Amino acid sequence: MVGQSKRGGNGVSKKTAAQQTQNTEDSYIVFSNAKDDATNKKASSKASASKDGVAENPTTGEDVPKKPDTRKLIGGASWTGKLPVNILSEHCQKQKWEKPEYTMAKSPEGFSSMVILKAMNPKTKEMSILPSFKLPPTYKHLAMQSTAVEARHFAATYALFRVCSMRNMHMMLPPNYRDLWKGGFDELKKEDVKDGKGWMYEADPFAAKHEREEAQALMVKKREEREKQRAREADQPMGPGVPKLNGGPRNNMRGWTKVPKVEMGKRTRVQVEDMVRRHGVWNPHAVVLSEFQKRNILNELVELGFRKSHIEEAADECKDREETLEWLLIHVPEDDLPRWSLPEGYVAGISMASGNIKREASIKRLSDSGYAAEICETLLDKFDGNEAMTAEALQNLLFHDGEDENESLLDISGLAVGSKSEGDEVWKEELETLQSIYGYRFRKISSDTCQIELEVPRCKNSFVLSIRKSSLYPSTPPIVSLSAPGLPAYIRLSMYRQVISYAKDNLLNQPMVFNLVDWLESDIPRIIENPGKLRDVSAAATTASEASQAQTTKNRKSLRRRPLPIQWRPGNNESMKILSRSRARAETPQQRKMLAGRQSLPAWSLREAIVKTVGENQVTIISGETGSGKSTQSVQFVLDDMIQRQLGSAANIICTQPRRISALGLADRVSDERCSVVGDEVGYAIRGESKQKPGITKITFVTTGVLLRRLQTSGGSTDDVVAALADVSHVVVDEVHERSLDTDFLLILLRSVLQQRKDLKILLMSATLDAGVFERYFNDTASVGKIEIRGRTFPVDDYYLDDVVSMTNFNPGSRYGANDEEATNNGQSVASTIQALGMRINYNLIAATVMAIDAQLGSIEGGILIFLPGVMEINRTLDAIRSLPNIYALPLHASLMSSEQRRVFPPAPKGKRKVIAATNVAETSITIEDIVAVIDTGKVKETSFDPQNNMVKLEEVWASRAACKQRRGRAGRVRAGKCYKLYTRNAEAKMAERPEPEIRRVPLEQLCLSVRAMGITDIPSFLASTLTPPESMAVEGAIDLLGKMGALEGDELTALGQHLAMIPADLRCGKLMVHGAIFGCLEATLTIASILTIKSPFISPQTAREESKAARAAFAPSQGDLLADLAAFNAWLDQRQSNPSYRTLRSWCDTHFLSQQTLSDISSTRSQYVASLTEAGFLPVSYNPSSPAASHLNAHNNSLPLLRALIAAAFNPQLARIEFPSTKYAASISGAVALDPEARTIKYFTPDSSRVFVHPSSTLFDAQVFPGAAPPVCLAYFSKIATSKVFVRDLVPCGGYAALMFGGRLELDTLGRGIVVGGWLRMRGWARIGVLVGRLRGMVEEVLRRRVDGGTWGKEDEEVVGVVRRLVELEGMDR
């Protein structure tokens, strides 16, 4: 009861209680039948007063009790708050529900009430009524109350708990109800949640009710569909297999009629099954399913037609429902699989006939006993066709579970077939006895074999037992086999195993057939009901036994040498030696001369301020204009200060630069200023090239990517990153304003390191730095200091487009311009010229400007720097100015080799003027001493990314004003200069102040992979802490794509993902190279990856586009664009080796529409990729493609089907499904002949069902037929472009097994229609094919895992890779 004891049972109390059921909660009337019953009335009144807090009324002559107050009855004498009924009513009103209704019931134990809630849909006006909130029987006693009033309040409290248990509503309740809330009600909820009834406590019970009704309706619908499906299958006259549903009420084949088929040859399937059972790993992490999960899996898979005992065995070994289903499809024999999982037209027992009829008959008799036909065939050949010895060997194999197979076979093969023995006499007498016992049920087949018809109760099957005398009978059991139509083979094998075990334990050395028959007749029903585990008979039921215990795979981190922490002890021997060398060097004339030059820089005057700020703060922000010396001097100030404080041995300064040329130029410049050679005190490290000496080099200029690689490969965790920088005293991040992806990533890592490394100093430097942004970013974790250095640039005069046109008298119709008279005569005005020029780059105008500047300078020395957006624009500019007299033209961009980039620094040859055509690499960090004029086109090429449609564009856009200011400053580094801006003042005003951070305009897959490779699981949260967080949609899309590519599985990094994280390349190119090394075609994939990185080597002149496309297609007809490019590159290599003459090679390239420069760039990129793979540990340091040690890496470079499959694997999910039209036929003399479809009738669809079109430039644009053992199922594409239509480019066709092996997640269609890849690509095929391919995928992952762990190429790896290679080359066929 709630706050009171049970009432007495006198008549008055009963009548009062009865009356209470008819009154509201504030009505309490006491009836009495006798005036003189004062005692009873007093007792009742007192009891009521003491119990309910109601005082007697002395104003009347009778002791009539005053009606009790409900508030005190429910809440107690001191309660002033709200009552449960009122609280519930208010809650319903707030939720816009109807007023709660109460039921009331009376029993000998008291009163009980329940609440009914209703809600009306405001749109449909439909009333939704919930079932009354009823306590379960075990808690029913809580609901029994002494009065109806209390029962109603109890019911209201329980109803409140059902809809508000997640809130602190109990604090508003009276004390007794508050205790119920936190006591009995809370315990009840825990029990309900444990039993899967958490839905009962949803805050919106009406929504929960609606969801449950929908779920129940869906379950009923699915159950009805399965029942209808089984009924339709039962009506099919064709036997097992996929049912044909034509003419039925519902067509389950909708969407499956035109999909391609995948098949697997018998020998291939046997080989794959054998390997999967030997090497496959189930449940590698030893996940244990709960009983609840097992029960759900059991119920679901029983519905699909599997045996209960099989499901229970599988659930004990597997980690989830999907793996349990796969286990069943692999292990359950074909004759016991559900009908939906069998291939079309499947009939058990069918085999190909051969010329040896006797051999085939023996194999059929042996396999009819239940043994696998492949094992029967192998053993029969082993025993030279002796069927008796083969049968005995099969039984020994079954009983020993394959463990003693070789020994058993040797023992059998060594037995003499000849002499009569005592066993023969025993056998002969036993046969006579058996014939007299069983009569007509007994049949003698031969002297060694007989048959007995069994009488098995409660079984519909007929059983005929065949018994063959064993070689050592009765010392060993006879050979037994059963004929039982309709009984699965593995159940019969289980019977053999158990009956032989019974004989070995109880019947040896005596006649035993009668006892065996008796045992079988009594135990067969039990075995059919529970046949035991499939593993017990797997040795004889399949071609290979499976390892009893799966090995658990573990991720092992490679052991890397970690640097030792800095020893901050001044005055040690090494520090004193460094100080001594520094003082001696300072006295040299060369050093004094260099020092004088340094002192003239603006940064020198702030030397002490810089050193002091760096010493007092963990983070120092240095902003300085172009020419101030911040990049070259700041690091030297810090180093010299440490040397003077006798801490030289502790100094290790790393300075990051955004580009290779910046790192190289600064290393040269600073080493010259310190009178040392590069690689000693000052060094550099860029990708593929390094000059530094551990312990000797104190300042190292590196590209940002190199430092990131060092941190990423440190081990992963924050502690590992801290340890990777243990020997670093200062990290300088230069040109931080550019906000590249690598820079923003590095800043996140450095900010986390600062929390643990209080002695580490960070310097952020830039010319156009927004210091406030960076100060706020680091303020939370470290102290921040700021230094601003004024520039020492010489005056620079600006000339805009109108000035340039006037200066050059440029006429768009001529090549270089016109003189004043011509301009006047032609009526040309500056405005009309600017209008005619438009917004595009005019290379004739650039040439005219160069010619005008050269004329103005005359004999004055000085170079010209031209800023252009890309490599193509640089080449066109160089072509335009090379014909000018006295011009020494050079390119400068990031794709050039380091040696080619360095050519821009020395002076031009005598009598020549240096003209450098550069991208934005020349904006910052490098100083080309003799530049006196800058020509700025105002353009830059930027990558933009649209996360909504996953489209990447490299667009030519206007540069930012900050970038243009940097470009302008290049002209005033050494003397007064001029900047010629090939854009108007109005265009400059519309430019953005600063460029958009790269993290917000590029795909984030590589960044997300790098983050995950460092051990960070919550990638979105980590990236949200960047200086400018990327869009959440872009991050989610990148993570999703990594999952589809196979780099992530859930939150875990796969072995492929670990490899890709270590290779500095586009993820698709990296994946292609990794698979190329695994599958033996490394050189080919290196070339293809380089082509994708650079571009196709083919050129397409506007006047000869069709000829160019024909030349490209001729290299690899119908094989796809990339394989044609690969063949062209290989042909170029052959030509270069056989024809060293440049003119001959150039002529050959022109004939085949190939670009000599692009082919050279591809060759250079290949070398860089080899270096990257070697640096990542994926290739040996001494890799040479022609060496025997690398033969396995390049044995299959010429396998075009394999290359197509690996390209598709790298591009996934960028696949387009091919939909061929219906086949048309033409009449011929020999009959109807199928016609190839027209190219325009072949359709292509992406995973989102959007149609795409082959780009006209593709070699497959007119394709009607495709190569391969079977028609391809999809096109793999590298890029998608939206113009008038959505086109796909860089195409390669791929077959069904390429999609199965390397596509998205595999799903089995449980209606028997086939396999679904990645949730969208459908293929008709046997369900077991999908499972086998899925297990092969896991084994390929293990091959990659072993490579990550530093393992060597083993026999198992070669076997797995070989099987996968043959599958994709032959499309699953045997040959």
PDB file of C-alpha atoms in Angstrom, residues 1142-1255:
ATOM      1  CA  TYR A1142      65.999  12.253 -80.699  1.00  0.00           C
ATOM      2  CA  ARG A1143      64.769  13.194 -84.166  1.00  0.00           C
ATOM      3  CA  THR A1144      63.736   9.619 -84.974  1.00  0.00           C
ATOM      4  CA  LEU A1145      61.945   9.258 -81.639  1.00  0.00           C
ATOM      5  CA  ARG A1146      60.196  12.594 -82.103  1.00  0.00           C
ATOM      6  CA  SER A1147      59.031  11.544 -85.569  1.00  0.00           C
ATOM      7  CA  TRP A1148      57.661   8.282 -84.197  1.00  0.00           C
ATOM      8  CA  CYS A1149      55.748  10.195 -81.502  1.00  0.00           C
ATOM      9  CA  ASP A1150      54.294  12.610 -84.045  1.00  0.00           C
ATOM     10  CA  THR A1151      53.143   9.727 -86.226  1.00  0.00           C
ATOM     11  CA  HIS A1152      51.275   8.157 -83.328  1.00  0.00           C
ATOM     12  CA  PHE A1153      49.939  11.460 -81.886  1.00  0.00           C
ATOM     13  CA  LEU A1154      52.057  11.139 -78.745  1.00  0.00           C
ATOM     14  CA  SER A1155      53.599  13.922 -76.660  1.00  0.00           C
ATOM     15  CA  GLN A1156      57.290  13.375 -76.062  1.00  0.00           C
ATOM     16  CA  GLN A1157      57.228  15.708 -73.052  1.00  0.00           C
ATOM     17  CA  THR A1158      54.259  13.954 -71.439  1.00  0.00           C
ATOM     18  CA  LEU A1159      55.901  10.552 -71.915  1.00  0.00           C
ATOM     19  CA  SER A1160      59.037  11.875 -70.224  1.00  0.00           C
ATOM     20  CA  ASP A1161      56.962  13.262 -67.339  1.00  0.00           C
ATOM     21  CA  ILE A1162      55.260   9.868 -66.939  1.00  0.00           C
ATOM     22  CA  SER A1163      58.666   8.178 -66.814  1.00  0.00           C
ATOM     23  CA  SER A1164      59.845  10.641 -64.169  1.00  0.00           C
ATOM     24  CA  THR A1165      56.706  10.112 -62.079  1.00  0.00           C
ATOM     25  CA  ARG A1166      57.219   6.339 -62.232  1.00  0.00           C
ATOM     26  CA  SER A1167      60.641   6.800 -60.654  1.00  0.00           C
ATOM     27  CA  GLN A1168      59.110   8.912 -57.877  1.00  0.00           C
ATOM     28  CA  TYR A1169      56.484   6.264 -57.180  1.00  0.00           C
ATOM     29  CA  VAL A1170      59.119   3.542 -56.977  1.00  0.00           C
ATOM     30  CA  ALA A1171      60.980   5.685 -54.445  1.00  0.00           C
ATOM     31  CA  SER A1172      57.771   6.212 -52.452  1.00  0.00           C
ATOM     32  CA  LEU A1173      56.957   2.491 -52.389  1.00  0.00           C
ATOM     33  CA  THR A1174      60.516   1.745 -51.328  1.00  0.00           C
ATOM     34  CA  GLU A1175      60.378   4.404 -48.603  1.00  0.00           C
ATOM     35  CA  ALA A1176      57.096   2.915 -47.354  1.00  0.00           C
ATOM     36  CA  GLY A1177      58.762  -0.500 -47.084  1.00  0.00           C
ATOM     37  CA  PHE A1178      56.570  -2.067 -49.745  1.00  0.00           C
ATOM     38  CA  LEU A1179      59.470  -2.648 -52.145  1.00  0.00           C
ATOM     39  CA  PRO A1180      63.013  -3.742 -51.331  1.00  0.00           C
ATOM     40  CA  VAL A1181      65.627  -1.010 -51.350  1.00  0.00           C
ATOM     41  CA  SER A1182      67.488  -2.792 -54.159  1.00  0.00           C
ATOM     42  CA  TYR A1183      64.394  -3.163 -56.353  1.00  0.00           C
ATOM     43  CA  ASN A1184      65.247  -3.740 -60.000  1.00  0.00           C
ATOM     44  CA  PRO A1185      62.445  -4.883 -62.321  1.00  0.00           C
ATOM     45  CA  SER A1186      64.836  -7.051 -64.355  1.00  0.00           C
ATOM     46  CA  SER A1187      66.385  -8.864 -61.387  1.00  0.00           C
ATOM     47  CA  PRO A1188      65.321 -12.457 -60.557  1.00  0.00           C
ATOM     48  CA  ALA A1189      64.484 -11.380 -56.996  1.00  0.00           C
ATOM     49  CA  ALA A1190      61.702  -9.171 -58.355  1.00  0.00           C
ATOM     50  CA  SER A1191      60.324 -11.727 -60.806  1.00  0.00           C
ATOM     51  CA  HIS A1192      57.193 -12.404 -58.740  1.00  0.00           C
ATOM     52  CA  LEU A1193      56.408  -8.682 -58.786  1.00  0.00           C
ATOM     53  CA  ASN A1194      56.279  -8.513 -62.594  1.00  0.00           C
ATOM     54  CA  ALA A1195      55.441 -12.000 -63.822  1.00  0.00           C
ATOM     55  CA  HIS A1196      51.987 -10.986 -65.094  1.00  0.00           C
ATOM     56  CA  ASN A1197      52.530  -7.522 -66.566  1.00  0.00           C
ATOM     57  CA  ASN A1198      51.005  -8.680 -69.853  1.00  0.00           C
ATOM     58  CA  SER A1199      47.776 -10.106 -68.401  1.00  0.00           C
ATOM     59  CA  LEU A1200      45.232  -7.618 -69.724  1.00  0.00           C
ATOM     60  CA  PRO A1201      42.195  -9.168 -67.924  1.00  0.00           C
ATOM     61  CA  LEU A1202      44.091  -8.961 -64.638  1.00  0.00           C
ATOM     62  CA  LEU A1203      45.076  -5.342 -65.270  1.00  0.00           C
ATOM     63  CA  ARG A1204      41.480  -4.436 -66.095  1.00  0.00           C
ATOM     64  CA  ALA A1205      40.350  -6.054 -62.841  1.00  0.00           C
ATOM     65  CA  LEU A1206      42.974  -4.222 -60.769  1.00  0.00           C
ATOM     66  CA  ILE A1207      42.081  -0.891 -62.359  1.00  0.00           C
ATOM     67  CA  ALA A1208      38.437  -1.533 -61.493  1.00  0.00           C
ATOM     68  CA  ALA A1209      39.515  -2.395 -57.952  1.00  0.00           C
ATOM     69  CA  ALA A1210      41.424   0.875 -57.658  1.00  0.00           C
ATOM     70  CA  PHE A1211      38.583   2.983 -59.073  1.00  0.00           C
ATOM     71  CA  ASN A1212      35.792   1.371 -57.023  1.00  0.00           C
ATOM     72  CA  PRO A1213      33.150   2.733 -56.371  1.00  0.00           C
ATOM     73  CA  GLN A1214      33.594   4.669 -59.627  1.00  0.00           C
ATOM     74  CA  LEU A1215      31.923   1.930 -61.640  1.00  0.00           C
ATOM     75  CA  ALA A1216      29.133   2.139 -64.199  1.00  0.00           C
ATOM     76  CA  ARG A1217      26.896  -0.864 -64.827  1.00  0.00           C
ATOM     77  CA  ILE A1218      26.653  -1.953 -68.466  1.00  0.00           C
ATOM     78  CA  GLU A1219      23.166  -2.682 -69.738  1.00  0.00           C
ATOM     79  CA  PHE A1220      23.197  -4.445 -73.099  1.00  0.00           C
ATOM     80  CA  PRO A1221      20.128  -4.364 -75.344  1.00  0.00           C
ATOM     81  CA  SER A1222      18.182  -7.503 -76.224  1.00  0.00           C
ATOM     82  CA  THR A1223      20.087  -9.699 -78.659  1.00  0.00           C
ATOM     83  CA  LYS A1224      19.112  -9.394 -82.290  1.00  0.00           C
ATOM     84  CA  TYR A1225      19.680 -12.111 -84.880  1.00  0.00           C
ATOM     85  CA  ALA A1226      20.272 -12.204 -88.606  1.00  0.00           C
ATOM     86  CA  ALA A1227      19.508 -15.090 -90.924  1.00  0.00           C
ATOM     87  CA  SER A1228      22.423 -16.864 -92.568  1.00  0.00           C
ATOM     88  CA  ILE A1229      23.070 -20.077 -94.474  1.00  0.00           C
ATOM     89  CA  SER A1230      24.062 -21.837 -91.224  1.00  0.00           C
ATOM     90  CA  GLY A1231      21.085 -20.455 -89.295  1.00  0.00           C
ATOM     91  CA  ALA A1232      20.386 -17.426 -87.123  1.00  0.00           C
ATOM     92  CA  VAL A1233      23.487 -15.485 -86.091  1.00  0.00           C
ATOM     93  CA  ALA A1234      23.584 -13.100 -83.119  1.00  0.00           C
ATOM     94  CA  LEU A1235      24.420  -9.532 -84.065  1.00  0.00           C
ATOM     95  CA  ASP A1236      26.712  -7.268 -82.067  1.00  0.00           C
ATOM     96  CA  PRO A1237      24.749  -4.436 -80.440  1.00  0.00           C
ATOM     97  CA  GLU A1238      25.178  -0.913 -81.737  1.00  0.00           C
ATOM     98  CA  ALA A1239      27.304   1.258 -79.460  1.00  0.00           C
ATOM     99  CA  ARG A1240      24.526   3.803 -78.998  1.00  0.00           C
ATOM    100  CA  THR A1241      22.154   1.102 -77.679  1.00  0.00           C
ATOM    101  CA  ILE A1242      24.491   0.119 -74.832  1.00  0.00           C
ATOM    102  CA  LYS A1243      23.611   2.020 -71.659  1.00  0.00           C
ATOM    103  CA  TYR A1244      25.681   2.774 -68.576  1.00  0.00           C
ATOM    104  CA  PHE A1245      24.396   3.472 -65.065  1.00  0.00           C
ATOM    105  CA  THR A1246      26.214   4.582 -61.890  1.00  0.00           C
ATOM    106  CA  PRO A1247      25.424   3.228 -58.381  1.00  0.00           C
ATOM    107  CA  ASP A1248      22.780   5.920 -57.858  1.00  0.00           C
ATOM    108  CA  SER A1249      21.001   4.683 -61.048  1.00  0.00           C
ATOM    109  CA  SER A1250      21.972   7.834 -62.949  1.00  0.00           C
ATOM    110  CA  ARG A1251      22.769   7.315 -66.592  1.00  0.00           C
ATOM    111  CA  VAL A1252      26.201   8.367 -67.819  1.00  0.00           C
ATOM    112  CA  PHE A1253      27.733   8.480 -71.290  1.00  0.00           C
ATOM    113  CA  VAL A1254      31.111   7.500 -72.680  1.00  0.00           C
ATOM    114  CA  HIS A1255      33.134  10.595 -73.530  1.00  0.00           C
TER     115      HIS A1255
END
